[in-house]
Coordinates of C-alpha atoms and ligand atoms in Angstrom, one line a residue:
M10 CA -14.0 16.2 6.5
E11 CA -11.0 13.9 6.3
K12 CA -11.9 10.4 5.1
T13 CA -10.9 7.9 7.8
S14 CA -10.9 4.2 8.1
I15 CA -13.7 2.3 9.7
H16 CA -11.1 0.1 11.3
G17 CA -9.7 3.0 13.3
M18 CA -6.6 5.1 12.8
W19 CA -3.0 5.3 14.1
S20 CA -3.0 7.9 16.8
S21 CA 0.2 9.6 15.4
R22 CA 3.0 9.5 12.9
F23 CA 5.1 7.8 15.4
A24 CA 2.5 5.1 16.0
F25 CA 2.5 4.3 12.3
I26 CA 6.3 4.2 12.2
L27 CA 6.3 1.8 15.1
A28 CA 3.6 -0.4 13.6
A29 CA 5.1 -0.4 10.1
T30 CA 8.6 -1.0 11.5
G31 CA 7.1 -3.7 13.7
S32 CA 5.7 -5.3 10.6
A33 CA 9.0 -5.1 8.6
V34 CA 11.3 -6.1 11.4
G35 CA 10.7 -9.8 12.2
L36 CA 12.0 -13.2 11.5
G37 CA 13.0 -11.9 8.1
N38 CA 15.7 -9.8 9.7
I39 CA 16.9 -11.9 12.6
W40 CA 16.4 -15.4 11.4
R41 CA 16.2 -15.3 7.6
F42 CA 18.6 -12.5 6.7
P43 CA 21.6 -14.1 8.5
Y44 CA 21.1 -17.5 7.1
M45 CA 20.3 -16.3 3.5
T46 CA 23.5 -14.3 3.7
S47 CA 25.3 -17.4 5.0
D48 CA 24.0 -19.6 2.2
N49 CA 24.4 -17.1 -0.6
G50 CA 27.9 -15.8 -0.4
G51 CA 28.1 -13.3 2.4
G52 CA 28.9 -9.8 1.2
A53 CA 27.8 -10.6 -2.4
F54 CA 24.3 -11.3 -1.1
V55 CA 24.3 -8.2 1.2
L56 CA 25.3 -6.0 -1.7
V57 CA 22.6 -7.2 -4.1
Y58 CA 20.2 -7.0 -1.2
L59 CA 20.9 -3.3 -0.5
L60 CA 20.6 -2.6 -4.2
C61 CA 17.2 -4.2 -4.3
V62 CA 16.0 -2.3 -1.3
A63 CA 17.1 1.1 -2.7
M64 CA 16.0 0.6 -6.4
V65 CA 13.0 -1.6 -6.0
A66 CA 11.6 -1.9 -2.5
L67 CA 11.7 1.7 -1.4
P68 CA 9.8 3.1 -4.3
I69 CA 7.2 0.3 -4.0
L70 CA 6.9 0.9 -0.3
F71 CA 6.0 4.6 -1.0
A72 CA 3.4 3.4 -3.6
E73 CA 1.8 0.9 -1.2
I74 CA 1.4 3.3 1.7
A75 CA 0.1 6.0 -0.7
I76 CA -2.4 3.8 -2.4
G77 CA -3.6 2.5 1.0
R78 CA -4.1 6.0 2.4
R79 CA -6.0 7.0 -0.6
G80 CA -8.3 4.0 -0.5
R81 CA -8.7 3.9 3.3
R82 CA -10.1 0.3 3.1
S83 CA -8.6 -3.2 3.0
P84 CA -6.5 -3.7 -0.2
I85 CA -9.2 -5.4 -2.3
H86 CA -11.8 -2.8 -1.5
S87 CA -9.4 0.1 -1.8
L88 CA -8.3 -1.2 -5.2
M89 CA -12.0 -1.5 -6.3
D90 CA -12.7 2.1 -5.3
I91 CA -9.6 3.5 -6.9
T92 CA -10.0 1.6 -10.2
R93 CA -13.6 2.8 -10.4
E94 CA -12.7 6.4 -9.6
D95 CA -9.9 6.6 -12.0
G96 CA -11.6 4.6 -14.8
V97 CA -9.0 1.8 -15.0
S98 CA -9.5 -1.9 -15.5
R99 CA -10.9 -3.7 -12.5
G100 CA -8.3 -6.4 -13.3
W101 CA -5.9 -4.6 -11.0
V102 CA -8.1 -5.6 -8.0
G103 CA -6.4 -9.0 -8.6
I104 CA -3.4 -7.5 -6.7
G105 CA -5.5 -7.6 -3.6
W106 CA -6.4 -11.2 -4.1
I107 CA -2.8 -12.3 -4.7
S108 CA -1.9 -10.5 -1.5
I109 CA -4.5 -12.4 0.5
I110 CA -3.2 -15.7 -0.8
A111 CA 0.5 -14.7 -0.2
G112 CA -0.4 -13.6 3.3
V113 CA -2.1 -16.8 4.2
L114 CA 0.8 -18.9 2.8
I115 CA 3.4 -16.8 4.6
L116 CA 1.6 -16.7 7.9
S117 CA 1.2 -20.5 7.8
F118 CA 5.0 -21.2 8.0
Y119 CA 5.9 -17.9 9.8
S120 CA 3.9 -19.0 12.8
V121 CA 5.7 -22.4 12.8
V122 CA 9.1 -20.8 12.9
A123 CA 7.9 -18.2 15.5
G124 CA 6.8 -21.3 17.5
W125 CA 10.5 -22.5 17.5
T126 CA 11.4 -19.2 19.1
L127 CA 8.8 -19.7 21.8
H128 CA 10.0 -23.2 22.4
Y129 CA 13.6 -22.0 22.8
S130 CA 12.5 -19.2 25.1
W131 CA 10.8 -21.8 27.2
L132 CA 13.9 -24.0 27.3
Y133 CA 15.9 -21.0 28.6
V134 CA 13.2 -20.2 31.2
K135 CA 13.5 -23.9 32.4
Q136 CA 17.2 -23.7 32.4
L137 CA 17.1 -20.5 34.5
F138 CA 15.2 -22.6 37.1
G139 CA 17.7 -25.4 37.1
G140 CA 16.6 -27.3 33.9
A141 CA 19.1 -29.0 31.7
A142 CA 21.5 -26.9 29.6
I143 CA 21.4 -27.1 25.8
T144 CA 24.8 -28.8 25.4
D145 CA 24.2 -30.1 21.9
P146 CA 22.1 -27.5 20.1
G147 CA 22.2 -29.4 16.8
L148 CA 20.6 -32.3 18.6
V149 CA 18.0 -30.2 20.4
F150 CA 17.0 -28.5 17.1
A151 CA 16.8 -31.9 15.3
E152 CA 14.7 -33.3 18.2
L153 CA 12.3 -30.4 18.1
L154 CA 11.8 -30.8 14.3
S155 CA 11.2 -34.5 14.7
H156 CA 8.3 -34.0 17.2
P157 CA 5.1 -32.9 15.3
F158 CA 3.2 -32.5 18.6
E159 CA 5.7 -30.1 20.1
L160 CA 5.9 -28.0 16.9
T161 CA 2.1 -27.9 16.5
F162 CA 1.7 -26.8 20.1
W163 CA 4.0 -23.8 19.9
H164 CA 2.7 -23.0 16.4
A165 CA -0.8 -22.8 18.1
V166 CA 0.3 -20.7 21.0
F167 CA 1.9 -18.2 18.6
M168 CA -1.2 -18.1 16.4
V169 CA -3.4 -17.4 19.4
L170 CA -1.2 -14.5 20.4
T171 CA -1.4 -13.1 16.9
M172 CA -5.1 -13.5 16.6
G173 CA -5.7 -12.0 20.1
V174 CA -4.0 -8.7 19.0
V175 CA -5.7 -8.5 15.6
A176 CA -9.1 -9.3 17.2
L177 CA -8.7 -6.2 19.5
G178 CA -8.4 -3.9 16.5
V179 CA -6.1 -1.1 15.3
E180 CA -6.0 1.1 18.3
Q181 CA -6.6 -1.3 21.2
G182 CA -4.7 -4.2 19.6
L183 CA -2.1 -3.4 17.0
E184 CA -1.0 0.0 18.3
R185 CA -0.9 -0.9 21.9
A186 CA 1.2 -4.1 21.2
V187 CA 3.8 -2.3 19.1
K188 CA 4.2 0.5 21.6
F189 CA 5.3 -2.0 24.1
L190 CA 7.1 -4.5 22.0
M191 CA 9.2 -2.4 19.6
P192 CA 11.2 -0.5 22.3
A193 CA 11.8 -3.8 24.1
L194 CA 13.0 -5.3 20.9
F195 CA 15.4 -2.6 20.2
I196 CA 17.0 -2.7 23.7
M197 CA 17.4 -6.4 23.5
L198 CA 19.1 -6.2 20.1
L199 CA 21.5 -3.6 21.3
L200 CA 22.4 -5.8 24.3
L201 CA 23.2 -8.6 21.9
V202 CA 25.3 -6.5 19.6
A203 CA 27.3 -5.3 22.6
Y204 CA 27.9 -8.9 23.4
G205 CA 28.9 -9.7 19.8
A206 CA 31.5 -6.9 20.1
T207 CA 33.1 -8.4 23.1
T208 CA 33.8 -11.7 21.4
G209 CA 36.6 -10.1 19.4
H210 CA 35.2 -11.4 16.1
L211 CA 33.3 -8.4 15.1
G212 CA 35.8 -7.6 12.4
A213 CA 35.7 -11.0 10.8
A214 CA 31.9 -10.8 10.9
A215 CA 31.9 -7.4 9.3
S216 CA 34.3 -8.5 6.6
F217 CA 32.1 -11.6 5.9
L218 CA 29.0 -9.3 5.6
F219 CA 30.5 -6.4 3.7
N220 CA 33.3 -7.9 1.5
P221 CA 31.6 -9.1 -1.6
D222 CA 33.0 -12.1 -3.4
W223 CA 31.9 -11.2 -6.9
S224 CA 32.1 -14.7 -8.2
K225 CA 29.2 -15.6 -6.0
I226 CA 26.7 -13.3 -7.7
D227 CA 24.4 -15.1 -10.1
G228 CA 20.8 -15.1 -11.1
G229 CA 19.9 -17.2 -8.0
V230 CA 21.4 -14.7 -5.7
F231 CA 19.5 -11.9 -7.3
L232 CA 16.2 -13.8 -7.0
R233 CA 16.8 -14.6 -3.3
A234 CA 18.0 -11.1 -2.5
M235 CA 15.0 -9.6 -4.2
G236 CA 12.6 -12.0 -2.5
Q237 CA 14.3 -11.2 0.8
A238 CA 13.9 -7.5 0.2
F239 CA 10.2 -7.8 -0.4
F240 CA 9.8 -10.2 2.5
S241 CA 11.8 -8.1 5.0
L242 CA 10.0 -4.9 4.1
S243 CA 6.6 -6.6 4.1
L244 CA 6.1 -5.6 0.5
G245 CA 4.2 -7.1 -2.4
M246 CA 1.3 -8.4 -0.4
C247 CA -0.5 -5.2 0.5
T248 CA 0.5 -5.2 4.2
M249 CA 1.9 -1.7 3.9
M250 CA -1.1 -0.7 1.9
T251 CA -3.3 -1.9 4.8
Y252 CA -1.3 0.0 7.4
G253 CA -1.3 3.0 5.1
A254 CA -5.1 3.0 5.2
Y255 CA -5.0 3.9 8.8
L256 CA -2.4 6.7 8.4
P257 CA -3.6 10.3 9.1
R258 CA -3.7 12.6 6.1
D259 CA -1.1 15.1 7.2
V260 CA 1.7 12.6 7.7
S261 CA 4.4 12.6 5.0
V262 CA 4.5 9.2 3.3
P263 CA 8.0 9.5 2.0
R264 CA 9.3 10.5 5.4
V265 CA 7.8 7.6 7.3
G266 CA 8.5 5.2 4.4
A267 CA 12.2 6.1 4.3
T268 CA 12.3 5.8 8.1
V269 CA 10.8 2.3 8.1
A270 CA 13.1 1.1 5.3
L271 CA 16.2 2.5 7.1
A272 CA 15.2 0.9 10.4
D273 CA 14.5 -2.4 8.7
T274 CA 17.7 -2.5 6.8
G275 CA 19.7 -1.3 9.8
I276 CA 18.2 -3.9 12.0
A277 CA 19.0 -6.7 9.6
L278 CA 22.6 -5.6 9.4
L279 CA 22.8 -5.3 13.2
A280 CA 21.4 -8.8 13.5
G281 CA 24.1 -10.0 11.2
L282 CA 26.7 -8.2 13.3
A283 CA 25.3 -9.7 16.5
I284 CA 25.1 -13.3 15.1
F285 CA 28.2 -13.8 12.9
P286 CA 30.8 -13.0 15.6
I287 CA 29.3 -15.7 17.7
V288 CA 29.2 -18.2 14.8
I289 CA 32.8 -17.5 13.8
G290 CA 33.9 -17.4 17.5
F291 CA 32.7 -20.9 18.0
G292 CA 34.7 -22.2 15.1
M293 CA 31.7 -22.7 12.8
A294 CA 31.9 -21.7 9.1
P295 CA 29.8 -18.7 8.5
T296 CA 28.7 -20.2 5.2
G297 CA 26.0 -22.7 4.5
G298 CA 24.2 -22.4 7.9
G299 CA 20.7 -23.1 6.5
A300 CA 17.4 -22.4 8.3
G301 CA 18.7 -23.8 11.5
L302 CA 21.7 -21.3 11.7
I303 CA 20.7 -19.3 14.7
F304 CA 19.0 -22.2 16.5
T305 CA 22.1 -24.4 16.3
S306 CA 24.9 -21.9 16.6
L307 CA 23.8 -19.3 19.2
P308 CA 22.9 -21.7 22.1
L309 CA 26.6 -22.9 22.0
A310 CA 27.7 -19.4 22.8
F311 CA 25.0 -18.9 25.4
N312 CA 26.3 -22.0 27.1
S313 CA 29.8 -20.8 27.7
I314 CA 29.4 -17.1 28.6
P315 CA 28.5 -15.6 31.9
F316 CA 24.8 -15.1 32.2
G317 CA 24.5 -17.0 28.9
V318 CA 21.1 -18.4 30.0
V319 CA 19.8 -14.8 30.4
Y320 CA 21.2 -13.8 27.0
G321 CA 19.6 -16.9 25.5
L322 CA 16.3 -16.1 27.0
I323 CA 16.6 -12.4 25.9
F324 CA 17.5 -13.4 22.3
F325 CA 14.7 -15.9 21.7
L326 CA 12.2 -13.6 23.3
L327 CA 13.4 -10.8 21.1
L328 CA 12.8 -13.0 18.1
A329 CA 9.3 -14.0 19.3
F330 CA 8.4 -10.3 19.9
A331 CA 9.7 -9.3 16.5
A332 CA 7.8 -12.2 14.9
W333 CA 4.6 -11.2 16.8
T334 CA 4.5 -7.6 15.5
S335 CA 5.0 -9.0 12.0
S336 CA 2.5 -11.7 12.2
I337 CA -0.3 -9.3 13.2
S338 CA 0.4 -7.4 10.0
L339 CA 0.2 -10.7 8.1
L340 CA -3.3 -11.3 9.5
E341 CA -4.7 -7.8 9.4
P342 CA -5.3 -7.4 5.6
A343 CA -7.5 -10.5 5.3
T344 CA -9.2 -9.7 8.6
A345 CA -10.0 -6.1 7.6
F346 CA -11.4 -7.5 4.3
L347 CA -13.8 -9.8 6.1
V348 CA -14.8 -7.0 8.5
E349 CA -15.8 -4.8 5.6
R350 CA -17.9 -7.7 4.3
G351 CA -19.9 -7.6 7.6
V352 CA -18.1 -10.2 9.6
S353 CA -17.3 -9.2 13.2
R354 CA -13.6 -8.5 13.9
K355 CA -13.3 -11.3 16.4
T356 CA -14.8 -13.9 14.1
A357 CA -12.8 -12.7 11.1
A358 CA -9.5 -12.8 13.0
L359 CA -10.4 -16.2 14.5
S360 CA -11.3 -17.8 11.2
M361 CA -8.4 -16.5 9.3
A362 CA -6.0 -17.5 12.0
A363 CA -7.5 -21.0 12.2
F364 CA -7.1 -21.4 8.5
C365 CA -3.5 -20.3 8.5
W366 CA -2.8 -22.6 11.5
G367 CA -4.2 -25.6 9.7
L368 CA -2.2 -24.8 6.6
G369 CA 0.9 -24.5 8.8
L370 CA 0.5 -28.2 9.7
L371 CA 1.9 -29.0 6.2
S372 CA 5.1 -27.3 7.1
V373 CA 5.2 -29.0 10.5
L374 CA 4.7 -32.5 9.0
G375 CA 7.3 -31.7 6.3
F376 CA 10.0 -31.9 9.1
N377 CA 9.0 -35.3 10.4
H378 CA 6.3 -37.7 9.0
W379 CA 6.5 -36.2 5.6
S380 CA 10.2 -35.5 5.5
H381 CA 10.5 -37.7 2.5
V382 CA 8.3 -35.3 0.5
K383 CA 10.5 -33.1 -1.6
I384 CA 9.1 -30.6 -4.1
L385 CA 11.7 -29.2 -6.5
G386 CA 14.3 -30.6 -4.0
R387 CA 12.9 -28.7 -1.1
D388 CA 11.0 -29.7 2.1
I389 CA 7.4 -28.5 2.3
M390 CA 8.2 -25.3 4.3
S391 CA 11.0 -24.2 2.0
F392 CA 8.8 -24.9 -1.0
I393 CA 6.0 -22.6 0.4
E394 CA 8.7 -20.0 1.2
L395 CA 9.9 -20.2 -2.4
I396 CA 6.4 -19.7 -3.9
A397 CA 5.3 -17.0 -1.5
N398 CA 8.4 -15.0 -0.7
D399 CA 10.5 -15.4 -3.8
L400 CA 7.8 -15.5 -6.5
M401 CA 4.4 -14.1 -5.2
L402 CA 5.8 -11.1 -3.3
P403 CA 8.0 -9.8 -6.2
L404 CA 5.1 -10.4 -8.6
G405 CA 2.7 -8.5 -6.3
G406 CA 5.3 -5.7 -6.1
L407 CA 5.8 -5.6 -9.8
L408 CA 2.0 -5.2 -10.4
I409 CA 1.8 -2.5 -7.6
A410 CA 4.6 -0.6 -9.3
L411 CA 3.0 -0.7 -12.7
F412 CA -0.4 0.2 -11.3
A413 CA 1.0 3.1 -9.3
G414 CA 3.3 4.3 -12.1
W415 CA 1.2 4.1 -15.2
F416 CA -2.5 3.6 -14.4
I417 CA -3.6 5.4 -11.2
S418 CA -4.1 9.2 -11.4
G419 CA -0.7 10.9 -11.2
E420 CA -2.3 13.9 -9.6
R421 CA -3.8 11.8 -6.8
M422 CA -0.5 10.0 -6.3
R423 CA 1.3 13.4 -6.0
E424 CA -1.3 14.5 -3.4
Q425 CA -0.6 11.4 -1.3
L426 CA 3.2 11.8 -1.7
H427 CA 3.1 15.4 -0.5
G428 CA 6.4 16.3 1.0
L429 CA 8.3 14.8 -1.9
P430 CA 9.9 17.7 -3.9
A431 CA 9.0 17.8 -7.6
P432 CA 12.3 16.3 -8.9
L433 CA 12.2 13.5 -6.4
F434 CA 8.6 12.8 -7.3
T435 CA 9.6 12.5 -10.9
L436 CA 12.5 10.2 -9.9
W437 CA 10.1 8.1 -7.8
R438 CA 7.7 7.9 -10.8
W439 CA 10.4 6.5 -13.1
L440 CA 11.6 4.1 -10.5
V441 CA 8.1 2.6 -10.2
R442 CA 7.3 2.9 -13.9
V443 CA 10.5 1.4 -15.4
V444 CA 13.4 0.5 -13.1
A445 CA 11.6 -1.5 -10.5
P446 CA 9.3 -3.5 -12.9
V447 CA 12.2 -4.2 -15.3
L448 CA 14.5 -5.4 -12.5
V449 CA 11.8 -7.6 -10.9
A450 CA 10.7 -9.0 -14.3
V451 CA 14.2 -9.9 -15.3
V452 CA 14.8 -11.6 -12.0
L453 CA 11.5 -13.5 -12.2
V454 CA 11.9 -14.6 -15.8
R455 CA 15.5 -15.8 -15.2
A456 CA 14.3 -17.7 -12.2
V457 CA 11.5 -19.5 -14.1
I458 CA 13.4 -20.4 -17.2
Ligands
LIG519 N1 8.6 -8.4 7.2 C1 8.4 -9.5 8.0 C2 9.7 -10.0 8.5 O1 10.8 -9.5 8.1 C3 7.6 -10.6 7.4 C4 6.4 -10.1 6.6 C5 6.3 -10.3 5.3 C6 5.4 -9.4 7.3 C7 5.2 -9.9 4.6 C8 4.2 -9.0 6.6 C9 4.2 -9.2 5.2 O2 9.8 -10.9 9.3

């Protein structure tokens, strides 16, 4: 009898691909990737990013899905079973704990930003019915940030949506949501790229994205590109491990893993190609856009094009959808853990969501009442992002790579990675054993000292 998960299973290979791509594609691709690129030297950042995906993230993605499928439980419990079966130190279970903490931290601010997208969608719905146009997007964005109540409200709406899906479980909740949301997202993105192409600035955008200015590459760029690769592929916090736990035995991990990585990277680049032509077309510098980049630049374009209001609505709904399929994957690992401890799924999802919501209020207040609070020169949200995305995810990924490469039974790993020809398995093994850990360690050490 095939071992299955008590939480339910993906109904097919395709369902897993949708769910895992849904997790990977999110604010990380459409909000964070463009502004990180903008702030970190354009093509130089993109190049380092692609390198990190290929050399570090992809092998770790395989490892996470494979470990999850072998364990078939939430990360902490799977790691407990595996360390026991293979006679390795229980210390490795710590990876599962780091992942819960990172997930909680990320979801706390993720939901706040996703709330912005809901707020903007709402502004466009109102505009569609005769409400005021966003004539000064910079002002509208600054106003939003200065109102803690408004921010908290949308943050709450988004968290309730996330919790609702997770409370319904793997088949009824997660799988049903992604089957509807992912195709919608893809269509909306294509519409937007088509618009970007008509602005006549696609070439300038492409050259900004793909012509590296070598002088911009330094340790900081490496750290942020690496953090972004982990964040965008939902790695280093056992999300993919959790989704792997629900993956049927006969599906090839390398094949689905590679598909997810390609889709995620492709969509980040497409998002760049949709957004930068607009930024450039409206006379804004593509560099130094900051976290407000898409909220302050795109509405300008939507104002002055035919059917701009409809485009605006589509764009911000797209972002909200993308964020939704990611946030459910941020909540699922901790929820599954509590369910395995005897808590009902609904209570588990509700209590974790409530906790993350509460923590998110710190990010909310950091934009207004506590805007004077600066930690290492950053506002509260950017500080949490730094700790969680740029430090905890790479650290989690480093540990997962070492565990998968050196400690877990190689035979069992090979079984899980069936479909990978022997030479590629050996290549994968050395990537997780040496290349990925060394690269991550160098970047982390350089960042800290
Ligand atoms: N990958 C998601 C995004 O790009 C964010 C995420 C990170 C989701 C970690 C789950 C785990 O938006």
